[in-house]
Amino acid sequence: MMGFEQKIDTAIGASALEWWREAGVDTLIDEAPRNWLAAEHAPAPVRAAPAARTAASAPPALAYPDTLAAFETWRLSDAAPEARWPGVRIGTQGEAKGGLMVLLEMPERDDTPDRLLGGAPGALFDRMLTAIGQSRTSIYLAPMAVVRPISGRIPADAEPPLATLIRAQLRLAAPKALLILGNAASRALVGTDVARARGHLHVINHEGGKASVTAVTSFHPRFLLERPAAKAEAWKDLQLLIGGLL
């Protein structure tokens, strides 16, 4: 079994790699000095034979349950994309019938299966809900990833499949409005970070384009605790939500 110190080293390494990826570093270089100005004589490219396209080579399509309750259970099962991620699986909480769905990026570090978005960020989130006449019992609170990655950030290659799952969940929950909190969730559904996406109403298509939901993006409560000056902008987002949708 992996020792405690080895686990710590793994976590630190994953966090460092994720930081460099966000910084734009995507190429490794040799440790030995190299003359980058010297002309290179690249070998002639070899044309590979086209690979046979067979049903076996195509990735299998995920079969989603056709009811919301079954879908929520499936998201916490070993069939979910995050099933191999270490950590506690925390799923959706609240009721979809209230009409407002709130999408988070992932559980917080200290969240528990019976309390999604807890601690100081959760306390601020509760005050935000109260300000627009809502509460945890009246909303449908869902994480995009049901397991928090070790690095604290959703890997870039995991965002597209998780976005597909969220769209399937939107189809089943059929909310009247959607509040998206955090950059990863905003990128997955709106296509850009919160800083660029906020301040506007966005139409999120689902069910093959046959249905849609209008969404507002805003800062995650964790970000607002780190940068209190952004609370004024977050309040404008909430006003946009209740003025145009609820």
mmCIF file of C-alpha atoms in Angstrom:
data_model
loop_
_atom_site.group_PDB
_atom_site.id
_atom_site.type_symbol
_atom_site.label_atom_id
_atom_site.label_comp_id
_atom_site.label_asym_id
_atom_site.label_seq_id
_atom_site.Cartn_x
_atom_site.Cartn_y
_atom_site.Cartn_z
ATOM 1 C CA MET A 1 0.000 0.000 0.000
ATOM 2 C CA MET A 2 1.117 3.516 -0.658
ATOM 3 C CA GLY A 3 2.688 5.150 2.430
ATOM 4 C CA PHE A 4 1.627 8.500 3.838
ATOM 5 C CA GLU A 5 4.764 10.287 2.603
ATOM 6 C CA GLN A 6 4.360 8.764 -0.861
ATOM 7 C CA LYS A 7 0.757 9.976 -0.983
ATOM 8 C CA ILE A 8 1.915 13.476 -0.071
ATOM 9 C CA ASP A 9 4.587 13.373 -2.806
ATOM 10 C CA THR A 10 1.972 12.201 -5.327
ATOM 11 C CA ALA A 11 -0.387 15.028 -4.372
ATOM 12 C CA ILE A 12 2.371 17.635 -4.580
ATOM 13 C CA GLY A 13 3.513 16.307 -7.934
ATOM 14 C CA ALA A 14 -0.010 16.331 -9.373
ATOM 15 C CA SER A 15 -0.577 19.865 -8.145
ATOM 16 C CA ALA A 16 2.719 21.074 -9.651
ATOM 17 C CA LEU A 17 1.990 19.468 -13.018
ATOM 18 C CA GLU A 18 -1.467 21.024 -13.091
ATOM 19 C CA TRP A 19 -0.005 24.455 -12.227
ATOM 20 C CA TRP A 20 2.499 24.248 -15.095
ATOM 21 C CA ARG A 21 -0.263 23.154 -17.491
ATOM 22 C CA GLU A 22 -2.365 26.177 -16.513
ATOM 23 C CA ALA A 23 0.733 28.353 -17.038
ATOM 24 C CA GLY A 24 0.934 27.152 -20.652
ATOM 25 C CA VAL A 25 3.931 24.797 -20.407
ATOM 26 C CA ASP A 26 3.154 21.892 -22.726
ATOM 27 C CA THR A 27 6.604 20.774 -23.967
ATOM 28 C CA LEU A 28 9.490 19.001 -22.230
ATOM 29 C CA ILE A 29 13.105 19.879 -23.108
ATOM 30 C CA ASP A 30 16.334 17.922 -22.654
ATOM 31 C CA GLU A 31 18.638 18.512 -19.705
ATOM 32 C CA ALA A 32 21.682 18.539 -22.035
ATOM 33 C CA PRO A 33 22.504 21.822 -23.867
ATOM 34 C CA ARG A 34 21.266 22.010 -27.423
ATOM 35 C CA ASN A 35 21.908 24.424 -30.300
ATOM 36 C CA TRP A 36 18.376 25.385 -31.276
ATOM 37 C CA LEU A 37 19.680 27.538 -34.180
ATOM 38 C CA ALA A 38 21.433 24.658 -35.919
ATOM 39 C CA ALA A 39 19.717 23.311 -39.014
ATOM 40 C CA GLU A 40 18.128 19.946 -38.570
ATOM 41 C CA HIS A 41 17.839 17.268 -41.212
ATOM 42 C CA ALA A 42 14.599 15.590 -40.473
ATOM 43 C CA PRO A 43 14.037 12.171 -42.001
ATOM 44 C CA ALA A 44 11.425 11.907 -44.698
ATOM 45 C CA PRO A 45 8.028 11.223 -43.208
ATOM 46 C CA VAL A 46 6.798 7.682 -43.483
ATOM 47 C CA ARG A 47 3.220 7.410 -44.621
ATOM 48 C CA ALA A 48 1.464 4.983 -42.363
ATOM 49 C CA ALA A 49 -1.255 2.749 -43.634
ATOM 50 C CA PRO A 50 -4.700 3.974 -42.572
ATOM 51 C CA ALA A 51 -6.046 2.139 -39.558
ATOM 52 C CA ALA A 52 -9.076 0.015 -40.118
ATOM 53 C CA ARG A 53 -12.229 1.616 -38.769
ATOM 54 C CA THR A 54 -14.156 -1.004 -36.909
ATOM 55 C CA ALA A 55 -16.828 -0.966 -34.286
ATOM 56 C CA ALA A 56 -14.349 -2.443 -31.820
ATOM 57 C CA SER A 57 -11.921 0.486 -32.213
ATOM 58 C CA ALA A 58 -14.558 3.131 -31.476
ATOM 59 C CA PRO A 59 -15.044 4.127 -27.822
ATOM 60 C CA PRO A 60 -18.244 2.691 -26.384
ATOM 61 C CA ALA A 61 -21.073 5.180 -25.884
ATOM 62 C CA LEU A 62 -22.240 5.572 -22.325
ATOM 63 C CA ALA A 63 -25.814 4.494 -21.708
ATOM 64 C CA TYR A 64 -27.402 7.014 -19.370
ATOM 65 C CA PRO A 65 -30.339 6.080 -17.137
ATOM 66 C CA ASP A 66 -33.590 7.602 -18.300
ATOM 67 C CA THR A 67 -34.804 8.888 -14.925
ATOM 68 C CA LEU A 68 -33.227 11.533 -12.709
ATOM 69 C CA ALA A 69 -33.104 9.316 -9.618
ATOM 70 C CA ALA A 70 -31.428 6.503 -11.544
ATOM 71 C CA PHE A 71 -28.991 8.960 -13.131
ATOM 72 C CA GLU A 72 -27.961 10.333 -9.720
ATOM 73 C CA THR A 73 -27.317 6.790 -8.489
ATOM 74 C CA TRP A 74 -25.342 5.965 -11.638
ATOM 75 C CA ARG A 75 -23.121 9.051 -11.195
ATOM 76 C CA LEU A 76 -21.927 7.643 -7.863
ATOM 77 C CA SER A 77 -21.344 4.151 -9.206
ATOM 78 C CA ASP A 78 -18.182 2.499 -10.511
ATOM 79 C CA ALA A 79 -19.385 3.234 -14.064
ATOM 80 C CA ALA A 80 -18.887 6.991 -13.656
ATOM 81 C CA PRO A 81 -15.833 8.648 -15.283
ATOM 82 C CA GLU A 82 -14.446 9.665 -11.865
ATOM 83 C CA ALA A 83 -14.772 6.177 -10.390
ATOM 84 C CA ARG A 84 -10.975 5.681 -10.485
ATOM 85 C CA TRP A 85 -10.215 9.011 -8.815
ATOM 86 C CA PRO A 86 -9.221 8.646 -5.144
ATOM 87 C CA GLY A 87 -11.556 10.356 -2.731
ATOM 88 C CA VAL A 88 -15.127 10.460 -1.495
ATOM 89 C CA ARG A 89 -17.902 10.565 -4.068
ATOM 90 C CA ILE A 90 -20.448 13.299 -3.353
ATOM 91 C CA GLY A 91 -23.458 13.655 -5.597
ATOM 92 C CA THR A 92 -26.365 15.973 -6.177
ATOM 93 C CA GLN A 93 -28.329 17.417 -3.284
ATOM 94 C CA GLY A 94 -31.672 19.208 -3.058
ATOM 95 C CA GLU A 95 -34.803 19.016 -5.204
ATOM 96 C CA ALA A 96 -35.022 19.591 -8.953
ATOM 97 C CA LYS A 97 -38.697 20.548 -8.780
ATOM 98 C CA GLY A 98 -37.810 23.958 -7.328
ATOM 99 C CA GLY A 99 -36.720 25.132 -10.783
ATOM 100 C CA LEU A 100 -33.235 26.476 -9.954
ATOM 101 C CA MET A 101 -30.193 24.281 -10.545
ATOM 102 C CA VAL A 102 -26.798 25.386 -9.217
ATOM 103 C CA LEU A 103 -23.743 23.787 -10.803
ATOM 104 C CA LEU A 104 -20.435 23.559 -8.926
ATOM 105 C CA GLU A 105 -17.084 22.390 -10.207
ATOM 106 C CA MET A 106 -16.447 19.699 -7.583
ATOM 107 C CA PRO A 107 -16.824 19.000 -3.859
ATOM 108 C CA GLU A 108 -14.759 21.082 -1.473
ATOM 109 C CA ARG A 109 -11.898 19.455 0.442
ATOM 110 C CA ASP A 110 -13.889 19.025 3.665
ATOM 111 C CA ASP A 111 -17.285 18.234 2.127
ATOM 112 C CA THR A 112 -19.166 15.114 3.198
ATOM 113 C CA PRO A 113 -21.773 12.979 1.404
ATOM 114 C CA ASP A 114 -24.543 14.746 3.329
ATOM 115 C CA ARG A 115 -23.152 18.281 2.897
ATOM 116 C CA LEU A 116 -21.973 19.555 -0.475
ATOM 117 C CA LEU A 117 -20.236 22.945 -0.347
ATOM 118 C CA GLY A 118 -19.650 23.232 3.392
ATOM 119 C CA GLY A 119 -17.351 25.274 5.601
ATOM 120 C CA ALA A 120 -16.806 28.990 5.052
ATOM 121 C CA PRO A 121 -17.611 28.836 1.283
ATOM 122 C CA GLY A 122 -20.856 27.069 2.129
ATOM 123 C CA ALA A 123 -21.809 29.672 4.726
ATOM 124 C CA LEU A 124 -21.307 32.434 2.142
ATOM 125 C CA PHE A 125 -23.260 30.407 -0.414
ATOM 126 C CA ASP A 126 -26.176 30.131 2.033
ATOM 127 C CA ARG A 127 -26.204 33.919 2.445
ATOM 128 C CA MET A 128 -26.192 34.333 -1.341
ATOM 129 C CA LEU A 129 -29.214 32.054 -1.616
ATOM 130 C CA THR A 130 -31.046 33.935 1.131
ATOM 131 C CA ALA A 131 -30.426 37.210 -0.713
ATOM 132 C CA ILE A 132 -32.418 35.926 -3.719
ATOM 133 C CA GLY A 133 -35.141 34.245 -1.694
ATOM 134 C CA GLN A 134 -33.782 30.709 -2.024
ATOM 135 C CA SER A 135 -32.338 28.038 0.266
ATOM 136 C CA ARG A 136 -30.671 24.669 -0.032
ATOM 137 C CA THR A 137 -34.061 22.998 0.224
ATOM 138 C CA SER A 138 -35.430 24.922 -2.764
ATOM 139 C CA ILE A 139 -32.555 24.410 -5.207
ATOM 140 C CA TYR A 140 -30.947 21.515 -7.044
ATOM 141 C CA LEU A 141 -27.230 21.570 -6.182
ATOM 142 C CA ALA A 142 -24.983 19.478 -8.438
ATOM 143 C CA PRO A 143 -21.206 19.037 -8.811
ATOM 144 C CA MET A 144 -19.760 18.633 -12.284
ATOM 145 C CA ALA A 145 -17.252 16.111 -10.878
ATOM 146 C CA VAL A 146 -18.485 13.981 -7.983
ATOM 147 C CA VAL A 147 -14.911 13.421 -6.709
ATOM 148 C CA ARG A 148 -12.453 16.202 -5.902
ATOM 149 C CA PRO A 149 -9.159 15.674 -7.801
ATOM 150 C CA ILE A 150 -5.982 15.559 -5.715
ATOM 151 C CA SER A 151 -4.756 18.738 -7.416
ATOM 152 C CA GLY A 152 -7.975 20.602 -6.603
ATOM 153 C CA ARG A 153 -8.568 21.226 -10.329
ATOM 154 C CA ILE A 154 -10.485 19.204 -12.877
ATOM 155 C CA PRO A 155 -8.065 17.943 -15.565
ATOM 156 C CA ALA A 156 -8.623 19.604 -18.924
ATOM 157 C CA ASP A 157 -9.201 16.280 -20.679
ATOM 158 C CA ALA A 158 -11.944 15.418 -18.168
ATOM 159 C CA GLU A 159 -13.985 18.573 -18.801
ATOM 160 C CA PRO A 160 -15.618 17.490 -22.130
ATOM 161 C CA PRO A 161 -16.969 14.129 -20.903
ATOM 162 C CA LEU A 162 -18.149 15.702 -17.657
ATOM 163 C CA ALA A 163 -19.882 18.442 -19.657
ATOM 164 C CA THR A 164 -21.694 15.740 -21.620
ATOM 165 C CA LEU A 165 -22.916 14.209 -18.366
ATOM 166 C CA ILE A 166 -24.117 17.572 -17.069
ATOM 167 C CA ARG A 167 -26.122 18.132 -20.241
ATOM 168 C CA ALA A 168 -27.718 14.724 -19.751
ATOM 169 C CA GLN A 169 -28.526 15.687 -16.172
ATOM 170 C CA LEU A 170 -30.022 18.976 -17.354
ATOM 171 C CA ARG A 171 -32.294 17.060 -19.689
ATOM 172 C CA LEU A 172 -33.581 14.897 -16.835
ATOM 173 C CA ALA A 173 -33.811 17.651 -14.199
ATOM 174 C CA ALA A 174 -35.338 20.208 -16.622
ATOM 175 C CA PRO A 175 -34.616 23.279 -14.450
ATOM 176 C CA LYS A 176 -36.088 26.682 -15.247
ATOM 177 C CA ALA A 177 -32.747 28.392 -14.606
ATOM 178 C CA LEU A 178 -29.121 27.414 -14.103
ATOM 179 C CA LEU A 179 -26.506 29.192 -11.978
ATOM 180 C CA ILE A 180 -22.955 28.141 -12.906
ATOM 181 C CA LEU A 181 -20.257 28.739 -10.271
ATOM 182 C CA GLY A 182 -16.555 28.417 -11.071
ATOM 183 C CA ASN A 183 -14.258 28.455 -14.102
ATOM 184 C CA ALA A 184 -14.232 24.736 -14.918
ATOM 185 C CA ALA A 185 -18.042 24.547 -14.924
ATOM 186 C CA SER A 186 -18.245 27.746 -16.972
ATOM 187 C CA ARG A 187 -15.761 26.449 -19.558
ATOM 188 C CA ALA A 188 -17.592 23.146 -19.826
ATOM 189 C CA LEU A 189 -21.019 24.617 -20.579
ATOM 190 C CA VAL A 190 -20.406 28.171 -21.806
ATOM 191 C CA GLY A 191 -17.005 27.743 -23.406
ATOM 192 C CA THR A 192 -15.099 30.398 -21.481
ATOM 193 C CA ASP A 193 -14.037 31.402 -17.973
ATOM 194 C CA VAL A 194 -16.305 33.222 -15.539
ATOM 195 C CA ALA A 195 -14.541 36.566 -16.051
ATOM 196 C CA ARG A 196 -15.595 36.598 -19.715
ATOM 197 C CA ALA A 197 -18.913 34.783 -19.385
ATOM 198 C CA ARG A 198 -20.489 36.629 -16.466
ATOM 199 C CA GLY A 199 -22.862 39.538 -16.912
ATOM 200 C CA HIS A 200 -24.830 37.850 -19.708
ATOM 201 C CA LEU A 201 -27.610 35.307 -20.077
ATOM 202 C CA HIS A 202 -26.473 32.099 -21.803
ATOM 203 C CA VAL A 203 -28.694 29.509 -23.465
ATOM 204 C CA ILE A 204 -27.451 25.968 -22.801
ATOM 205 C CA ASN A 205 -28.814 23.433 -25.271
ATOM 206 C CA HIS A 206 -29.397 19.848 -24.241
ATOM 207 C CA GLU A 207 -31.393 16.835 -25.407
ATOM 208 C CA GLY A 208 -29.851 17.126 -28.864
ATOM 209 C CA GLY A 209 -30.804 20.789 -29.189
ATOM 210 C CA LYS A 210 -34.510 20.074 -28.660
ATOM 211 C CA ALA A 211 -34.510 21.717 -25.218
ATOM 212 C CA SER A 212 -32.493 24.400 -23.466
ATOM 213 C CA VAL A 213 -32.034 26.241 -20.192
ATOM 214 C CA THR A 214 -30.980 29.838 -19.628
ATOM 215 C CA ALA A 215 -27.908 30.186 -17.417
ATOM 216 C CA VAL A 216 -25.963 32.807 -15.477
ATOM 217 C CA THR A 217 -22.300 32.334 -14.583
ATOM 218 C CA SER A 218 -20.651 33.766 -11.472
ATOM 219 C CA PHE A 219 -17.709 33.421 -9.118
ATOM 220 C CA HIS A 220 -17.407 30.437 -6.806
ATOM 221 C CA PRO A 221 -17.906 31.359 -3.112
ATOM 222 C CA ARG A 222 -14.346 30.165 -2.451
ATOM 223 C CA PHE A 223 -13.070 32.822 -4.880
ATOM 224 C CA LEU A 224 -15.228 35.473 -3.211
ATOM 225 C CA LEU A 225 -13.670 34.689 0.168
ATOM 226 C CA GLU A 226 -10.214 35.122 -1.346
ATOM 227 C CA ARG A 227 -11.186 38.326 -3.178
ATOM 228 C CA PRO A 228 -13.987 40.087 -1.257
ATOM 229 C CA ALA A 229 -14.001 42.979 -3.751
ATOM 230 C CA ALA A 230 -15.619 40.614 -6.283
ATOM 231 C CA LYS A 231 -18.727 40.219 -4.111
ATOM 232 C CA ALA A 232 -20.262 43.320 -5.705
ATOM 233 C CA GLU A 233 -19.950 41.711 -9.139
ATOM 234 C CA ALA A 234 -21.383 38.447 -7.820
ATOM 235 C CA TRP A 235 -24.398 40.349 -6.482
ATOM 236 C CA LYS A 236 -24.987 41.768 -9.972
ATOM 237 C CA ASP A 237 -24.959 38.212 -11.310
ATOM 238 C CA LEU A 238 -27.560 37.163 -8.757
ATOM 239 C CA GLN A 239 -29.728 40.132 -9.690
ATOM 240 C CA LEU A 240 -29.453 39.103 -13.335
ATOM 241 C CA LEU A 241 -30.541 35.605 -12.326
ATOM 242 C CA ILE A 242 -33.628 36.663 -10.382
ATOM 243 C CA GLY A 243 -34.516 39.495 -12.758
ATOM 244 C CA GLY A 244 -34.436 37.517 -15.946
ATOM 245 C CA LEU A 245 -35.162 33.969 -14.919
ATOM 246 C CA LEU A 246 -36.859 33.466 -11.540
#
